[in-house]
mmCIF file with all atom_site columns, C-alpha atoms in Angstrom:
data_model
loop_
_atom_site.group_PDB
_atom_site.id
_atom_site.type_symbol
_atom_site.label_atom_id
_atom_site.label_alt_id
_atom_site.label_comp_id
_atom_site.label_asym_id
_atom_site.label_entity_id
_atom_site.label_seq_id
_atom_site.pdbx_PDB_ins_code
_atom_site.Cartn_x
_atom_site.Cartn_y
_atom_site.Cartn_z
_atom_site.occupancy
_atom_site.B_iso_or_equiv
_atom_site.pdbx_formal_charge
_atom_site.auth_seq_id
_atom_site.auth_comp_id
_atom_site.auth_asym_id
_atom_site.auth_atom_id
_atom_site.pdbx_PDB_model_num
ATOM 1   C CA . MET A 1 1   ? -109.909 144.837 -56.358 1.00 57.00 ? 1148 MET A CA 1
ATOM 2   C CA . THR A 1 2   ? -110.123 145.876 -52.700 1.00 65.00 ? 1149 THR A CA 1
ATOM 3   C CA . GLU A 1 3   ? -111.676 142.520 -51.858 1.00 70.00 ? 1150 GLU A CA 1
ATOM 4   C CA . LYS A 1 4   ? -108.748 140.681 -53.459 1.00 66.00 ? 1151 LYS A CA 1
ATOM 5   C CA . ILE A 1 5   ? -106.197 142.785 -51.558 1.00 64.00 ? 1152 ILE A CA 1
ATOM 6   C CA . SER A 1 6   ? -108.080 142.148 -48.321 1.00 76.00 ? 1153 SER A CA 1
ATOM 7   C CA . SER A 1 7   ? -108.225 138.419 -49.018 1.00 78.00 ? 1154 SER A CA 1
ATOM 8   C CA . ASN A 1 8   ? -104.508 138.269 -49.826 1.00 84.00 ? 1155 ASN A CA 1
ATOM 9   C CA . GLN A 1 9   ? -103.731 140.329 -46.723 1.00 85.00 ? 1156 GLN A CA 1
ATOM 10  C CA . ASN A 1 10  ? -105.755 137.955 -44.532 1.00 89.00 ? 1157 ASN A CA 1
ATOM 11  C CA . LEU A 1 11  ? -104.001 134.924 -46.017 1.00 93.00 ? 1158 LEU A CA 1
ATOM 12  C CA . LEU A 1 12  ? -100.583 136.512 -45.487 1.00 93.00 ? 1159 LEU A CA 1
ATOM 13  C CA . ARG A 1 13  ? -101.524 137.452 -41.906 1.00 94.00 ? 1160 ARG A CA 1
ATOM 14  C CA . THR A 1 14  ? -102.749 133.942 -41.113 1.00 94.00 ? 1161 THR A CA 1
ATOM 15  C CA . THR A 1 15  ? -99.625  132.414 -42.626 1.00 96.00 ? 1162 THR A CA 1
ATOM 16  C CA . ALA A 1 16  ? -97.357  134.803 -40.725 1.00 96.00 ? 1163 ALA A CA 1
ATOM 17  C CA . LEU A 1 17  ? -99.074  134.151 -37.392 1.00 96.00 ? 1164 LEU A CA 1
ATOM 18  C CA . THR A 1 18  ? -98.873  130.393 -37.950 1.00 97.00 ? 1165 THR A CA 1
ATOM 19  C CA . VAL A 1 19  ? -95.190  130.562 -38.879 1.00 97.00 ? 1166 VAL A CA 1
ATOM 20  C CA . VAL A 1 20  ? -94.442  132.756 -35.839 1.00 97.00 ? 1167 VAL A CA 1
ATOM 21  C CA . LEU A 1 21  ? -96.186  130.281 -33.544 1.00 97.00 ? 1168 LEU A CA 1
ATOM 22  C CA . LEU A 1 22  ? -94.271  127.371 -35.075 1.00 98.00 ? 1169 LEU A CA 1
ATOM 23  C CA . GLY A 1 23  ? -91.062  129.408 -34.916 1.00 97.00 ? 1170 GLY A CA 1
ATOM 24  C CA . ALA A 1 24  ? -91.549  130.129 -31.227 1.00 98.00 ? 1171 ALA A CA 1
ATOM 25  C CA . VAL A 1 25  ? -92.289  126.502 -30.378 1.00 98.00 ? 1172 VAL A CA 1
ATOM 26  C CA . GLY A 1 26  ? -89.394  125.248 -32.512 1.00 97.00 ? 1173 GLY A CA 1
ATOM 27  C CA . SER A 1 27  ? -87.015  127.789 -31.016 1.00 97.00 ? 1174 SER A CA 1
ATOM 28  C CA . LEU A 1 28  ? -87.940  126.681 -27.512 1.00 96.00 ? 1175 LEU A CA 1
ATOM 29  C CA . TYR A 1 29  ? -87.463  123.056 -28.538 1.00 97.00 ? 1176 TYR A CA 1
ATOM 30  C CA . PHE A 1 30  ? -83.939  123.765 -29.793 1.00 96.00 ? 1177 PHE A CA 1
ATOM 31  C CA . MET A 1 31  ? -83.130  125.871 -26.741 1.00 95.00 ? 1178 MET A CA 1
ATOM 32  C CA . PHE A 1 32  ? -84.309  123.260 -24.244 1.00 94.00 ? 1179 PHE A CA 1
ATOM 33  C CA . ASN A 1 33  ? -82.523  120.564 -26.227 1.00 93.00 ? 1180 ASN A CA 1
ATOM 34  C CA . VAL A 1 34  ? -79.227  122.468 -26.074 1.00 91.00 ? 1181 VAL A CA 1
ATOM 35  C CA . GLY A 1 35  ? -79.763  123.433 -22.421 1.00 89.00 ? 1182 GLY A CA 1
ATOM 36  C CA . SER A 1 36  ? -80.865  119.998 -21.240 1.00 88.00 ? 1183 SER A CA 1
ATOM 37  C CA . ASN A 1 37  ? -77.818  119.685 -18.960 1.00 88.00 ? 1184 ASN A CA 1
ATOM 38  C CA . GLN A 1 38  ? -78.332  123.142 -17.448 1.00 87.00 ? 1185 GLN A CA 1
ATOM 39  C CA . LYS A 1 39  ? -79.061  122.917 -13.728 1.00 90.00 ? 1186 LYS A CA 1
ATOM 40  C CA . SER A 1 40  ? -80.025  126.571 -13.202 1.00 92.00 ? 1187 SER A CA 1
ATOM 41  C CA . VAL A 1 41  ? -83.771  127.117 -13.499 1.00 92.00 ? 1188 VAL A CA 1
ATOM 42  C CA . LEU A 1 42  ? -83.238  130.879 -13.421 1.00 95.00 ? 1189 LEU A CA 1
ATOM 43  C CA . LEU A 1 43  ? -80.860  130.764 -16.398 1.00 93.00 ? 1190 LEU A CA 1
ATOM 44  C CA . LEU A 1 44  ? -83.297  128.612 -18.379 1.00 94.00 ? 1191 LEU A CA 1
ATOM 45  C CA . ALA A 1 45  ? -86.113  131.030 -17.529 1.00 95.00 ? 1192 ALA A CA 1
ATOM 46  C CA . LEU A 1 46  ? -84.046  134.010 -18.674 1.00 96.00 ? 1193 LEU A CA 1
ATOM 47  C CA . PHE A 1 47  ? -83.072  132.283 -21.923 1.00 95.00 ? 1194 PHE A CA 1
ATOM 48  C CA . THR A 1 48  ? -86.713  131.290 -22.485 1.00 96.00 ? 1195 THR A CA 1
ATOM 49  C CA . ALA A 1 49  ? -87.873  134.893 -22.093 1.00 97.00 ? 1196 ALA A CA 1
ATOM 50  C CA . TRP A 1 50  ? -85.083  136.198 -24.334 1.00 98.00 ? 1197 TRP A CA 1
ATOM 51  C CA . VAL A 1 51  ? -85.635  133.638 -27.097 1.00 97.00 ? 1198 VAL A CA 1
ATOM 52  C CA . LEU A 1 52  ? -89.416  134.194 -27.051 1.00 98.00 ? 1199 LEU A CA 1
ATOM 53  C CA . SER A 1 53  ? -89.243  137.998 -26.891 1.00 98.00 ? 1200 SER A CA 1
ATOM 54  C CA . PRO A 1 54  ? -89.007  138.701 -30.662 1.00 98.00 ? 1201 PRO A CA 1
ATOM 55  C CA . PHE A 1 55  ? -91.924  136.357 -31.355 1.00 98.00 ? 1202 PHE A CA 1
ATOM 56  C CA . VAL A 1 56  ? -94.021  138.059 -28.682 1.00 97.00 ? 1203 VAL A CA 1
ATOM 57  C CA . GLY A 1 57  ? -93.012  141.454 -30.083 1.00 97.00 ? 1204 GLY A CA 1
ATOM 58  C CA . LEU A 1 58  ? -94.063  140.447 -33.591 1.00 97.00 ? 1205 LEU A CA 1
ATOM 59  C CA . PHE A 1 59  ? -97.374  139.109 -32.296 1.00 96.00 ? 1206 PHE A CA 1
ATOM 60  C CA . VAL A 1 60  ? -98.027  142.381 -30.440 1.00 96.00 ? 1207 VAL A CA 1
ATOM 61  C CA . ALA A 1 61  ? -97.129  144.311 -33.594 1.00 95.00 ? 1208 ALA A CA 1
ATOM 62  C CA . THR A 1 62  ? -99.841  142.449 -35.515 1.00 95.00 ? 1209 THR A CA 1
ATOM 63  C CA . LYS A 1 63  ? -102.367 143.491 -32.883 1.00 94.00 ? 1210 LYS A CA 1
ATOM 64  C CA . ILE A 1 64  ? -101.524 147.205 -33.216 1.00 93.00 ? 1211 ILE A CA 1
ATOM 65  C CA . SER A 1 65  ? -101.015 147.167 -36.982 1.00 91.00 ? 1212 SER A CA 1
ATOM 66  C CA . ASN A 1 66  ? -104.694 147.657 -37.883 1.00 88.00 ? 1213 ASN A CA 1
ATOM 67  C CA . ARG A 1 67  ? -104.141 151.382 -38.473 1.00 88.00 ? 1214 ARG A CA 1
ATOM 68  C CA . TRP A 1 68  ? -101.055 150.815 -40.617 1.00 89.00 ? 1215 TRP A CA 1
ATOM 69  C CA . THR A 1 69  ? -101.082 150.899 -44.401 1.00 89.00 ? 1216 THR A CA 1
ATOM 70  C CA . VAL A 1 70  ? -101.402 147.692 -46.400 1.00 90.00 ? 1217 VAL A CA 1
ATOM 71  C CA . VAL A 1 71  ? -97.757  147.939 -47.464 1.00 90.00 ? 1218 VAL A CA 1
ATOM 72  C CA . THR A 1 72  ? -96.550  148.264 -43.877 1.00 92.00 ? 1219 THR A CA 1
ATOM 73  C CA . ARG A 1 73  ? -98.685  145.366 -42.658 1.00 93.00 ? 1220 ARG A CA 1
ATOM 74  C CA . SER A 1 74  ? -97.509  143.199 -45.546 1.00 93.00 ? 1221 SER A CA 1
ATOM 75  C CA . SER A 1 75  ? -93.907  144.059 -44.689 1.00 94.00 ? 1222 SER A CA 1
ATOM 76  C CA . LEU A 1 76  ? -94.561  143.133 -41.070 1.00 96.00 ? 1223 LEU A CA 1
ATOM 77  C CA . TYR A 1 77  ? -96.034  139.779 -42.093 1.00 96.00 ? 1224 TYR A CA 1
ATOM 78  C CA . LEU A 1 78  ? -93.106  139.034 -44.400 1.00 96.00 ? 1225 LEU A CA 1
ATOM 79  C CA . LEU A 1 79  ? -90.663  140.023 -41.660 1.00 97.00 ? 1226 LEU A CA 1
ATOM 80  C CA . MET A 1 80  ? -92.461  137.656 -39.293 1.00 97.00 ? 1227 MET A CA 1
ATOM 81  C CA . ILE A 1 81  ? -92.015  134.778 -41.723 1.00 97.00 ? 1228 ILE A CA 1
ATOM 82  C CA . VAL A 1 82  ? -88.362  135.562 -42.488 1.00 97.00 ? 1229 VAL A CA 1
ATOM 83  C CA . LEU A 1 83  ? -87.373  135.992 -38.832 1.00 97.00 ? 1230 LEU A CA 1
ATOM 84  C CA . SER A 1 84  ? -89.178  132.834 -37.752 1.00 97.00 ? 1231 SER A CA 1
ATOM 85  C CA . ILE A 1 85  ? -87.607  130.664 -40.430 1.00 97.00 ? 1232 ILE A CA 1
ATOM 86  C CA . GLY A 1 86  ? -84.215  132.317 -39.930 1.00 96.00 ? 1233 GLY A CA 1
ATOM 87  C CA . SER A 1 87  ? -84.372  131.709 -36.185 1.00 96.00 ? 1234 SER A CA 1
ATOM 88  C CA . LEU A 1 88  ? -85.215  128.052 -36.660 1.00 96.00 ? 1235 LEU A CA 1
ATOM 89  C CA . VAL A 1 89  ? -82.354  127.580 -39.117 1.00 95.00 ? 1236 VAL A CA 1
ATOM 90  C CA . ALA A 1 90  ? -79.914  129.339 -36.780 1.00 94.00 ? 1237 ALA A CA 1
ATOM 91  C CA . TYR A 1 91  ? -81.073  127.472 -33.671 1.00 94.00 ? 1238 TYR A CA 1
ATOM 92  C CA . SER A 1 92  ? -80.932  124.119 -35.455 1.00 92.00 ? 1239 SER A CA 1
ATOM 93  C CA . GLY A 1 93  ? -77.178  124.551 -35.777 1.00 86.00 ? 1240 GLY A CA 1
ATOM 94  C CA . ALA A 1 94  ? -77.226  124.226 -39.565 1.00 84.00 ? 1241 ALA A CA 1
ATOM 95  C CA . LEU A 1 95  ? -75.220  127.433 -40.062 1.00 79.00 ? 1242 LEU A CA 1
ATOM 96  C CA . THR A 1 96  ? -73.330  127.570 -36.765 1.00 80.00 ? 1243 THR A CA 1
ATOM 97  C CA . PRO A 1 97  ? -69.581  127.961 -37.236 1.00 80.00 ? 1244 PRO A CA 1
ATOM 98  C CA . SER A 1 98  ? -67.540  125.239 -35.574 1.00 82.00 ? 1245 SER A CA 1
ATOM 99  C CA . GLY A 1 99  ? -66.225  126.139 -32.160 1.00 83.00 ? 1246 GLY A CA 1
ATOM 100 C CA . THR A 1 100 ? -69.164  128.437 -31.387 1.00 83.00 ? 1247 THR A CA 1
ATOM 101 C CA . LYS A 1 101 ? -70.716  127.922 -27.982 1.00 85.00 ? 1248 LYS A CA 1
ATOM 102 C CA . PRO A 1 102 ? -74.405  126.952 -28.311 1.00 82.00 ? 1249 PRO A CA 1
ATOM 103 C CA . ALA A 1 103 ? -75.526  129.688 -25.910 1.00 87.00 ? 1250 ALA A CA 1
ATOM 104 C CA . PHE A 1 104 ? -74.009  132.344 -28.182 1.00 91.00 ? 1251 PHE A CA 1
ATOM 105 C CA . ILE A 1 105 ? -76.581  131.663 -30.917 1.00 93.00 ? 1252 ILE A CA 1
ATOM 106 C CA . PHE A 1 106 ? -79.431  131.903 -28.411 1.00 94.00 ? 1253 PHE A CA 1
ATOM 107 C CA . LEU A 1 107 ? -78.136  135.295 -27.289 1.00 94.00 ? 1254 LEU A CA 1
ATOM 108 C CA . VAL A 1 108 ? -77.393  136.785 -30.705 1.00 94.00 ? 1255 VAL A CA 1
ATOM 109 C CA . ILE A 1 109 ? -80.407  135.690 -32.783 1.00 96.00 ? 1256 ILE A CA 1
ATOM 110 C CA . PRO A 1 110 ? -83.036  137.436 -30.603 1.00 97.00 ? 1257 PRO A CA 1
ATOM 111 C CA . PHE A 1 111 ? -80.840  140.559 -30.551 1.00 97.00 ? 1258 PHE A CA 1
ATOM 112 C CA . VAL A 1 112 ? -80.522  140.582 -34.355 1.00 97.00 ? 1259 VAL A CA 1
ATOM 113 C CA . SER A 1 113 ? -84.260  139.905 -34.647 1.00 97.00 ? 1260 SER A CA 1
ATOM 114 C CA . TRP A 1 114 ? -85.066  142.902 -32.460 1.00 98.00 ? 1261 TRP A CA 1
ATOM 115 C CA . LEU A 1 115 ? -82.659  145.070 -34.466 1.00 97.00 ? 1262 LEU A CA 1
ATOM 116 C CA . LEU A 1 116 ? -84.410  144.122 -37.691 1.00 97.00 ? 1263 LEU A CA 1
ATOM 117 C CA . ILE A 1 117 ? -87.858  144.712 -36.179 1.00 97.00 ? 1264 ILE A CA 1
ATOM 118 C CA . VAL A 1 118 ? -86.865  148.127 -34.816 1.00 96.00 ? 1265 VAL A CA 1
ATOM 119 C CA . ILE A 1 119 ? -85.202  149.166 -38.083 1.00 96.00 ? 1266 ILE A CA 1
ATOM 120 C CA . VAL A 1 120 ? -87.440  147.688 -40.807 1.00 94.00 ? 1267 VAL A CA 1
ATOM 121 C CA . ILE A 1 121 ? -90.917  148.525 -39.499 1.00 93.00 ? 1268 ILE A CA 1
ATOM 122 C CA . PRO A 1 122 ? -90.331  152.276 -38.883 1.00 92.00 ? 1269 PRO A CA 1
ATOM 123 C CA . ILE A 1 123 ? -88.571  152.659 -42.238 1.00 93.00 ? 1270 ILE A CA 1
ATOM 124 C CA . VAL A 1 124 ? -91.396  150.954 -44.118 1.00 92.00 ? 1271 VAL A CA 1
ATOM 125 C CA . ARG A 1 125 ? -94.026  152.923 -42.183 1.00 88.00 ? 1272 ARG A CA 1
ATOM 126 C CA . ARG A 1 126 ? -92.359  156.233 -43.022 1.00 89.00 ? 1273 ARG A CA 1
ATOM 127 C CA . TRP A 1 127 ? -91.825  155.271 -46.664 1.00 88.00 ? 1274 TRP A CA 1
ATOM 128 C CA . SER A 1 128 ? -95.425  154.097 -46.975 1.00 81.00 ? 1275 SER A CA 1
ATOM 129 C CA . ARG A 1 129 ? -96.817  157.263 -45.370 1.00 78.00 ? 1276 ARG A CA 1
ATOM 130 C CA . ASN A 1 130 ? -94.680  159.479 -47.612 1.00 78.00 ? 1277 ASN A CA 1
ATOM 131 C CA . ARG A 1 131 ? -95.780  157.539 -50.671 1.00 73.00 ? 1278 ARG A CA 1
ATOM 132 C CA . ASN A 1 132 ? -99.452  157.903 -49.721 1.00 66.00 ? 1279 ASN A CA 1
ATOM 133 C CA . THR A 1 133 ? -99.200  161.650 -49.130 1.00 67.00 ? 1280 THR A CA 1
ATOM 134 C CA . LYS A 1 134 ? -97.582  162.222 -52.543 1.00 62.00 ? 1281 LYS A CA 1
ATOM 135 C CA . THR A 1 135 ? -100.383 160.481 -54.455 1.00 52.00 ? 1282 THR A CA 1
#
């Protein structure tokens, strides 16, 4: 049973890391595509760092998650997949309301991603720890 959980966890981790990598590359593609007329290298560099920051944060979280419970790590991996796919959909313009400036999406999506990371992971960690201490 433990072997099966470990195997499933490894598959979920590999999938999540792959999706995060693809999400980061795709997000940069959309950002550079929208900002192709931008003359300021500094502004492009700042947007690049901001757009990549949630992906880097999620990658770092996977590196420090070895001590976390299986439930917390699984939640992290699922969050990685959801945020990556959600970012790509948002950056593609598929759900952008008409009249919205393109830069707005590239400012808001990383902010919302960080909010979800900072809210979901601690809640799941606390819930998982409380559940383990009660059993």
